mmCIF file of C-alpha atoms in Angstrom:
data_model
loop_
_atom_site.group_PDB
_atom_site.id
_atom_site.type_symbol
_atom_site.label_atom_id
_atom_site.label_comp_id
_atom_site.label_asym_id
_atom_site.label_seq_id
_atom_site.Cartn_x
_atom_site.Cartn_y
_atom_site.Cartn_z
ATOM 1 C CA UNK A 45 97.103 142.658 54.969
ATOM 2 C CA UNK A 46 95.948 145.208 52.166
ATOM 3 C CA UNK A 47 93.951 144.398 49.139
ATOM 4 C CA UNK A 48 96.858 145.454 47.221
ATOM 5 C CA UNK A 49 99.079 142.823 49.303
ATOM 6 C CA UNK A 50 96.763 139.769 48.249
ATOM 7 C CA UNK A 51 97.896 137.092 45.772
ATOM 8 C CA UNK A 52 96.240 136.848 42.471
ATOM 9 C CA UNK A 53 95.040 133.169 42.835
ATOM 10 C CA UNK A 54 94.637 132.692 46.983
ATOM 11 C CA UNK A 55 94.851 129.042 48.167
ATOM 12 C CA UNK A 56 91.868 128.756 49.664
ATOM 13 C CA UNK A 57 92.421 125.621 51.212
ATOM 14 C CA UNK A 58 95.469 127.257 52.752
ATOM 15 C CA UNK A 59 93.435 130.623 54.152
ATOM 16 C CA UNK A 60 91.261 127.936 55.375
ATOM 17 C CA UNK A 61 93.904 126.187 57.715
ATOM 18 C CA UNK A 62 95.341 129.369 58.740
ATOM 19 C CA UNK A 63 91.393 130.546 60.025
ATOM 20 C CA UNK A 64 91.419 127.131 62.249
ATOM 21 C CA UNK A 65 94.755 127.256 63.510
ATOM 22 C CA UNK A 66 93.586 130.987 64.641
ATOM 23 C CA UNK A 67 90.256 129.837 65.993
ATOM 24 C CA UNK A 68 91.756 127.160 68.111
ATOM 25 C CA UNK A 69 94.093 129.961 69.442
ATOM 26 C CA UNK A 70 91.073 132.058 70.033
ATOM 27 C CA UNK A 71 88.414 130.301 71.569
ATOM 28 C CA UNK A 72 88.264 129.690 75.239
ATOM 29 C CA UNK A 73 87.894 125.703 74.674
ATOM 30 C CA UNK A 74 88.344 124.629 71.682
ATOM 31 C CA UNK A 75 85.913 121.797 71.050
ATOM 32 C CA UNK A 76 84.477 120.783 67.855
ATOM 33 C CA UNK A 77 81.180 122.268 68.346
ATOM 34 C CA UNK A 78 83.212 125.787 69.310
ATOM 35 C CA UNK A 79 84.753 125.757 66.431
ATOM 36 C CA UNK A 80 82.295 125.246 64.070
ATOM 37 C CA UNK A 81 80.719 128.247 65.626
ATOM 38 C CA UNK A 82 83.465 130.472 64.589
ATOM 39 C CA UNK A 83 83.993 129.033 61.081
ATOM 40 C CA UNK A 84 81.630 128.568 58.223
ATOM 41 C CA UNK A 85 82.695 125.165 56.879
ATOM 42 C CA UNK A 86 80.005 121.746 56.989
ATOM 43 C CA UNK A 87 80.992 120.257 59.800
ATOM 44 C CA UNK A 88 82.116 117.014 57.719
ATOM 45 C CA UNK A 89 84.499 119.604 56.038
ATOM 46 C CA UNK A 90 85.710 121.128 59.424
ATOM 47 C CA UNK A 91 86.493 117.351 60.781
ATOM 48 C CA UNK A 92 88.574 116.354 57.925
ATOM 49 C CA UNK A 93 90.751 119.827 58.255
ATOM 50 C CA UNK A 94 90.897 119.260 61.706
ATOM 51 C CA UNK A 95 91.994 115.548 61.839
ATOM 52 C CA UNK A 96 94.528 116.221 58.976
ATOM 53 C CA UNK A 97 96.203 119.174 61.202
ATOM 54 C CA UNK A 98 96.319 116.616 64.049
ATOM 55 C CA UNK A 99 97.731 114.225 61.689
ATOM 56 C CA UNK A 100 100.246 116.168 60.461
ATOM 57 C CA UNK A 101 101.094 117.240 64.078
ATOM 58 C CA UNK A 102 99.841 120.673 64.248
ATOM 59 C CA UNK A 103 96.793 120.319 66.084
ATOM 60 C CA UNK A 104 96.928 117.671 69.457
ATOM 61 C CA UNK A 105 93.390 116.458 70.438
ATOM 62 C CA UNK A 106 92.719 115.545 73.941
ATOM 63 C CA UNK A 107 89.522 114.902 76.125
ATOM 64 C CA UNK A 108 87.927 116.141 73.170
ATOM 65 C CA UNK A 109 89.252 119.981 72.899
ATOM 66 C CA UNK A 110 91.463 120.530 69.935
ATOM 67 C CA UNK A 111 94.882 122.713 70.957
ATOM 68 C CA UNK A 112 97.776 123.952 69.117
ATOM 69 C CA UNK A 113 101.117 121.780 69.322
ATOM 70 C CA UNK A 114 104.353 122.335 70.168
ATOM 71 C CA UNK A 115 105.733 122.600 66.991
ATOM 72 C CA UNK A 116 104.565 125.953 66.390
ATOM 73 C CA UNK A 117 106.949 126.912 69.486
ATOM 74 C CA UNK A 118 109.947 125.004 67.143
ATOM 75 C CA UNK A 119 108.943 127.194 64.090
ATOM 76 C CA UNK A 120 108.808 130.158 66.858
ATOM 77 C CA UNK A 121 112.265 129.818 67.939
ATOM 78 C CA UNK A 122 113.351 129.520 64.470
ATOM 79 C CA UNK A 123 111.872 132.643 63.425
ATOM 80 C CA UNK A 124 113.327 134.512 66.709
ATOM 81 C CA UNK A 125 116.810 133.269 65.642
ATOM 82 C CA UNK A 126 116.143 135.535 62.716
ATOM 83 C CA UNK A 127 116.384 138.625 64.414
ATOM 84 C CA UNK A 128 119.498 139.657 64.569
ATOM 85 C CA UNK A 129 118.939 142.216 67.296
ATOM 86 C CA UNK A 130 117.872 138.824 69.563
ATOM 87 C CA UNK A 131 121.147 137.644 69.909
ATOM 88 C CA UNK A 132 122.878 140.853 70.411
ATOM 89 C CA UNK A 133 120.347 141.601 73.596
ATOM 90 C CA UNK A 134 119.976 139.290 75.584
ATOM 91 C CA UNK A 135 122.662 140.689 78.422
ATOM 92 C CA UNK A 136 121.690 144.078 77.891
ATOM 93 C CA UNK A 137 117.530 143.200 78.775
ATOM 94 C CA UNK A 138 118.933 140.877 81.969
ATOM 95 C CA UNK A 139 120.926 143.821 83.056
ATOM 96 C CA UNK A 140 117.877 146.464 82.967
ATOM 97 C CA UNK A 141 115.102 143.699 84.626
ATOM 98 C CA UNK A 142 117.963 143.741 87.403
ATOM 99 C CA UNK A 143 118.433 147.736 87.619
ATOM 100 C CA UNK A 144 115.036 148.975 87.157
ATOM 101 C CA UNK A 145 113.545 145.615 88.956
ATOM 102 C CA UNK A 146 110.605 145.779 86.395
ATOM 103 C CA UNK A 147 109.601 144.258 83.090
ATOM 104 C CA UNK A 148 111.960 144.519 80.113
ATOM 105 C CA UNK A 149 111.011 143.888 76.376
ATOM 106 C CA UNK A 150 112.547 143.847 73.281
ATOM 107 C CA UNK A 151 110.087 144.819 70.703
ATOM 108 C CA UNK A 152 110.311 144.343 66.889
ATOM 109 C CA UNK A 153 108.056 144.775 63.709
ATOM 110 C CA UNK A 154 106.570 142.942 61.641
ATOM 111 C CA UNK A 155 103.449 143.204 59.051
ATOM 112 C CA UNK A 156 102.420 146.794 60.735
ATOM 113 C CA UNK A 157 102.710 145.319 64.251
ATOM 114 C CA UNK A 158 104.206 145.330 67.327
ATOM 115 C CA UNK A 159 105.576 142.133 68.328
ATOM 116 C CA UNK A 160 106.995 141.165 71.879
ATOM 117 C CA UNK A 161 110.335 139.186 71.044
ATOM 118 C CA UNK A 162 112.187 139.006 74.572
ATOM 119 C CA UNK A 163 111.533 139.393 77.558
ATOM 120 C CA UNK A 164 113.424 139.578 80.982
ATOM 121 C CA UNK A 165 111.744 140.128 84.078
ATOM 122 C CA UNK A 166 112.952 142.576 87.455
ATOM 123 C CA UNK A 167 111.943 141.162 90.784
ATOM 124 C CA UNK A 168 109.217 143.222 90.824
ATOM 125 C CA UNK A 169 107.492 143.137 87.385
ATOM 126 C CA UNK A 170 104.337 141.914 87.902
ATOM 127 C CA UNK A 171 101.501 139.957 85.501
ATOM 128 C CA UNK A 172 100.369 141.930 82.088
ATOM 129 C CA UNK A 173 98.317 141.433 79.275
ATOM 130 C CA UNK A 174 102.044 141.355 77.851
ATOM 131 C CA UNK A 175 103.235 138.011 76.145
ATOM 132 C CA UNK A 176 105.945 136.552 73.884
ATOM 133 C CA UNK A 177 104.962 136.544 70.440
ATOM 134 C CA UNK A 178 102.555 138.695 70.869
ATOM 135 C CA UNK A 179 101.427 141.162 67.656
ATOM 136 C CA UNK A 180 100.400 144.683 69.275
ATOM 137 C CA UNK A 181 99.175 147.621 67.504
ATOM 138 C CA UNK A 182 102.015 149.798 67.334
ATOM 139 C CA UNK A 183 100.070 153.316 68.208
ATOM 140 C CA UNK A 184 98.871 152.268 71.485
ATOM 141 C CA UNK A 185 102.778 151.081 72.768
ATOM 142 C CA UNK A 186 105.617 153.099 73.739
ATOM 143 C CA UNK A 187 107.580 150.454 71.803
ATOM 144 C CA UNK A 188 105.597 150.464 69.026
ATOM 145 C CA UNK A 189 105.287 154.518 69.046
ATOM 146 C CA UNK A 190 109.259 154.560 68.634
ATOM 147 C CA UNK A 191 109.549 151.893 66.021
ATOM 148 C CA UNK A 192 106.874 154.156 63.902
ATOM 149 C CA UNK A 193 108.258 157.827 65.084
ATOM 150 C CA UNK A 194 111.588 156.469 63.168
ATOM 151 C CA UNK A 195 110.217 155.203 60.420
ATOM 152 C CA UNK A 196 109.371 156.946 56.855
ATOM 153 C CA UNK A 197 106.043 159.246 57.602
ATOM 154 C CA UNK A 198 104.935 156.912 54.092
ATOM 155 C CA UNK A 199 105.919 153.709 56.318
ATOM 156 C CA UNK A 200 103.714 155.629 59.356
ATOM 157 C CA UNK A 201 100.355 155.928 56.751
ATOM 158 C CA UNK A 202 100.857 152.300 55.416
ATOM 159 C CA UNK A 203 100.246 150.795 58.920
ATOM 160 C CA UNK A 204 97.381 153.106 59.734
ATOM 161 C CA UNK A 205 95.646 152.444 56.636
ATOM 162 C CA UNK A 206 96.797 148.322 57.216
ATOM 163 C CA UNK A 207 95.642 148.691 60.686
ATOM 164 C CA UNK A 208 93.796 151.449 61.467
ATOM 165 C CA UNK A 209 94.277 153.572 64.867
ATOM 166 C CA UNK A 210 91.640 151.231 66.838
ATOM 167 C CA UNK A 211 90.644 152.546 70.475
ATOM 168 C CA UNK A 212 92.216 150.004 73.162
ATOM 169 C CA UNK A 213 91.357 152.304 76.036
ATOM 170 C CA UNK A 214 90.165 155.445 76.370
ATOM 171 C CA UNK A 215 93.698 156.976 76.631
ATOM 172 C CA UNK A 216 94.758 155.201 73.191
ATOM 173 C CA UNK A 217 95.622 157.819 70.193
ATOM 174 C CA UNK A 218 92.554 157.435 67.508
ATOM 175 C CA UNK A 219 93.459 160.001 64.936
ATOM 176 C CA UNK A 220 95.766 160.193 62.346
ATOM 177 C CA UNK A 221 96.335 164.095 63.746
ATOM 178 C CA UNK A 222 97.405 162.910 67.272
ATOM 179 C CA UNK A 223 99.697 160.130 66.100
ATOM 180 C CA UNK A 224 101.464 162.562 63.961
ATOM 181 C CA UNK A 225 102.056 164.962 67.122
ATOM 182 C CA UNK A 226 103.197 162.494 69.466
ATOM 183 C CA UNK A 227 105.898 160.711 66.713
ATOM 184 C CA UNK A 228 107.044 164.145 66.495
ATOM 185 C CA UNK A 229 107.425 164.652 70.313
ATOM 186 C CA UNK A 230 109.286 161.195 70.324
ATOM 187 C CA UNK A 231 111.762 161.950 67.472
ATOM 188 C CA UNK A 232 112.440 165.075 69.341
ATOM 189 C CA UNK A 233 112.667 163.714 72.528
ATOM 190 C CA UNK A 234 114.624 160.404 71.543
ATOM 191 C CA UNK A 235 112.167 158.103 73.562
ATOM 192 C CA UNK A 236 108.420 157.306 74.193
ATOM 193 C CA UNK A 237 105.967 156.711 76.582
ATOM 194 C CA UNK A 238 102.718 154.889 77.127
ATOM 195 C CA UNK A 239 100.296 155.676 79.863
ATOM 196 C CA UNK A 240 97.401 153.381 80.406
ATOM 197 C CA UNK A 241 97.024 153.235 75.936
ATOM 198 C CA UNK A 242 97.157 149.803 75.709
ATOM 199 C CA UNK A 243 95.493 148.379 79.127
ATOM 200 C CA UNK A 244 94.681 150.366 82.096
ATOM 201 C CA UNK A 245 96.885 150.603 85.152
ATOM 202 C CA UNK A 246 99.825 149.710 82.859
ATOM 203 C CA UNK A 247 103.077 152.108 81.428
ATOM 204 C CA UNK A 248 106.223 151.925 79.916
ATOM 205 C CA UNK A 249 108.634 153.945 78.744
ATOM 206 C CA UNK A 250 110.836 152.955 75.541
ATOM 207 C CA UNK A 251 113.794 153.755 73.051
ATOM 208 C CA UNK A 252 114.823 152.670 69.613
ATOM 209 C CA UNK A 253 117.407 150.536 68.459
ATOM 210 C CA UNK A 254 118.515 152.290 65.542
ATOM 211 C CA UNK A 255 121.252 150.848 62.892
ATOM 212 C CA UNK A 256 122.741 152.699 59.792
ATOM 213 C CA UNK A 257 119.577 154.838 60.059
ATOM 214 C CA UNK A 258 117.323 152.623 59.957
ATOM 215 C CA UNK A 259 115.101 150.876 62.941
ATOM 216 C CA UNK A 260 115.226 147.752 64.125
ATOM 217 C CA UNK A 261 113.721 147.077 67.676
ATOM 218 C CA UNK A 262 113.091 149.015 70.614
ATOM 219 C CA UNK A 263 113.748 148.593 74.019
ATOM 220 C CA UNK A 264 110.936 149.267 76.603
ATOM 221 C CA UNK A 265 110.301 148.562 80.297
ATOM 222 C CA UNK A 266 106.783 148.048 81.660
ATOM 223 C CA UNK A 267 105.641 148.674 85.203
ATOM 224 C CA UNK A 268 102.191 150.100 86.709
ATOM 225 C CA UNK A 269 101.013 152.973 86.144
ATOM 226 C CA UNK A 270 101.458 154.401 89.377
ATOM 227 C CA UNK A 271 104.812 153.696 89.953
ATOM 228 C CA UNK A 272 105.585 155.685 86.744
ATOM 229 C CA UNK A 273 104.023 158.640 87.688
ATOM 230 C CA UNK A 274 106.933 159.003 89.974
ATOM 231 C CA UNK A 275 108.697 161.256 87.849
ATOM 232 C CA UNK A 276 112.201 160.001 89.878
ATOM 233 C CA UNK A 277 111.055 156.657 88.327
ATOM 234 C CA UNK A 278 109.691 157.401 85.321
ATOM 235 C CA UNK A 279 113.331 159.348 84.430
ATOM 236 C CA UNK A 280 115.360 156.665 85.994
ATOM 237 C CA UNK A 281 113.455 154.255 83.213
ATOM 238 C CA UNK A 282 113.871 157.046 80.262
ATOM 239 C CA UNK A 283 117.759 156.408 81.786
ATOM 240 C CA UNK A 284 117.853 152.962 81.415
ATOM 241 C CA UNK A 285 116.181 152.358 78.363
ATOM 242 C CA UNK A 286 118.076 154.741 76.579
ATOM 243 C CA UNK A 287 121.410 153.899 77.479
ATOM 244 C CA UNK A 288 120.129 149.811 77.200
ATOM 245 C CA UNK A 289 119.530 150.576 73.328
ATOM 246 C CA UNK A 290 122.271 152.309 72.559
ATOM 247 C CA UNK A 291 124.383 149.439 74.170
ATOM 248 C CA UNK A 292 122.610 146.879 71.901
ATOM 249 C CA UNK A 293 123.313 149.133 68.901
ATOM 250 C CA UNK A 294 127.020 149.032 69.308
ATOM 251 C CA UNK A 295 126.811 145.599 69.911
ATOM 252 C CA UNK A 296 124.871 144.859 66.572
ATOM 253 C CA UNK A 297 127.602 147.438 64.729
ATOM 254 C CA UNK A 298 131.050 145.879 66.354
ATOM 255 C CA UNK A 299 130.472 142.372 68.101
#
């Protein structure tokens, strides 16, 4: 969030609960002397947020670690069902786990990130930093890549100056110079690529999902880095992907 996007009279008490319900996420055990590491609230103050979120039935307590509930998987689901592009999908990513046997993800934005919305798995995808829900930054993903290369070049600048182009590996893009290149690669080329940008030893290749010019998701498939460097591979992927979200877009324009 931007200075500029910032409400004229923040609810502090509301910024506060947001903080916890982040730290809790965060920490590695969330106990109440963790916590109070990681805020700066009295820790009277801190226990009266933190039994009022259990109260309320955000927060469960157990063997004295604090954890986030399952309601914020309801509130999940409901925000999923949002996405139009969800609904329309789901066959197509089953479909491409099965032909390209690897990881498939549909990708969306939201708030200058890249967020992992579905996922289908091949029968030999294997464990990622990858996750549902997950917010990415978008210049270190081949998903995220395509969402910005077909987006405004003003919509491009908001989310570096939002989010800034920070250095995941040491293959990530850091400048604003290099980003531009590569969108212009993508738009050209109809598809993008990561190569060890976001976590090492891991690729994917993906494509946008484009409606009445405007995008909405991408499709991408993850799988190790070596295995893309087969170019056979890597093109059968750029295949798949490509024809996956133009299936989804015709779906989304006629179903």
């Amino acid at each position: 969030m931007t200075d500029a996007d910032l409400p004229n009279r923040p609810i502090k008490t509301a910024v506060r609960v947001f903080e916890l319900i982040n730290v809790v996420q965060g920490v590695e055990e969330a106990t109440f002397t963790n916590i109070s590491k990681e805020v700066d609230m009295a820790e009277s103050t801190l226990h009266d947020y933190l039994t009022t979120l259990v109260h309320v039935g955000y927060l469960s307590r157990n063997d004295r670690k604090y954890t986030l509930s399952l309601q914020f998987l309801d509130h999940g689901i409901a925000a999923r069902e949002t996405f139009s592009v969800y609904s329309k999908s789901k066959s197509t990513l089953k479909n491409l786990a099965d032909e390209s046997g690897a990881a498939v993800w549909l990708m969306v934005e939201e708030n200058g990130k890249a967020v992992y919305l579905s996922q289908e798995l091949g029968e030999d995808s294997i464990e990622t930093h990858e996750r549902l829900g997950k917010h990415e930054y978008m210049h270190c993903l081949a998903s995220g890549k395509v969402l910005l290369a077909f987006s405004s070049d003003k919509h491009v600048e908001e989310v570096v100056d939002q989010h800034g182009l920070p250095e995941k590996t040491s293959e990530s893009i850091t400048t604003m110079e290099e980003l531009r290149a590569e969108l212009s690669v993508i738009r050209e080329q109809g598809y993008a690529v990561n190569h060890n940008e976001a976590a090492k030893g891991t690729s994917a290749v993906a494509a946008p999902i484009i409606i009445d010019e405007s995008v909405v998701g991408a499709v991408a498939i993850s799988a190790p880095v070596t295995r893309v460097d087969n170019e056979s591979f890597r093109n059968k992927l750029i295949e798949l992907v490509s024809t996956g979200s133009n299936e989804i877009e015709l779906k989304m324009t006629y179903d």
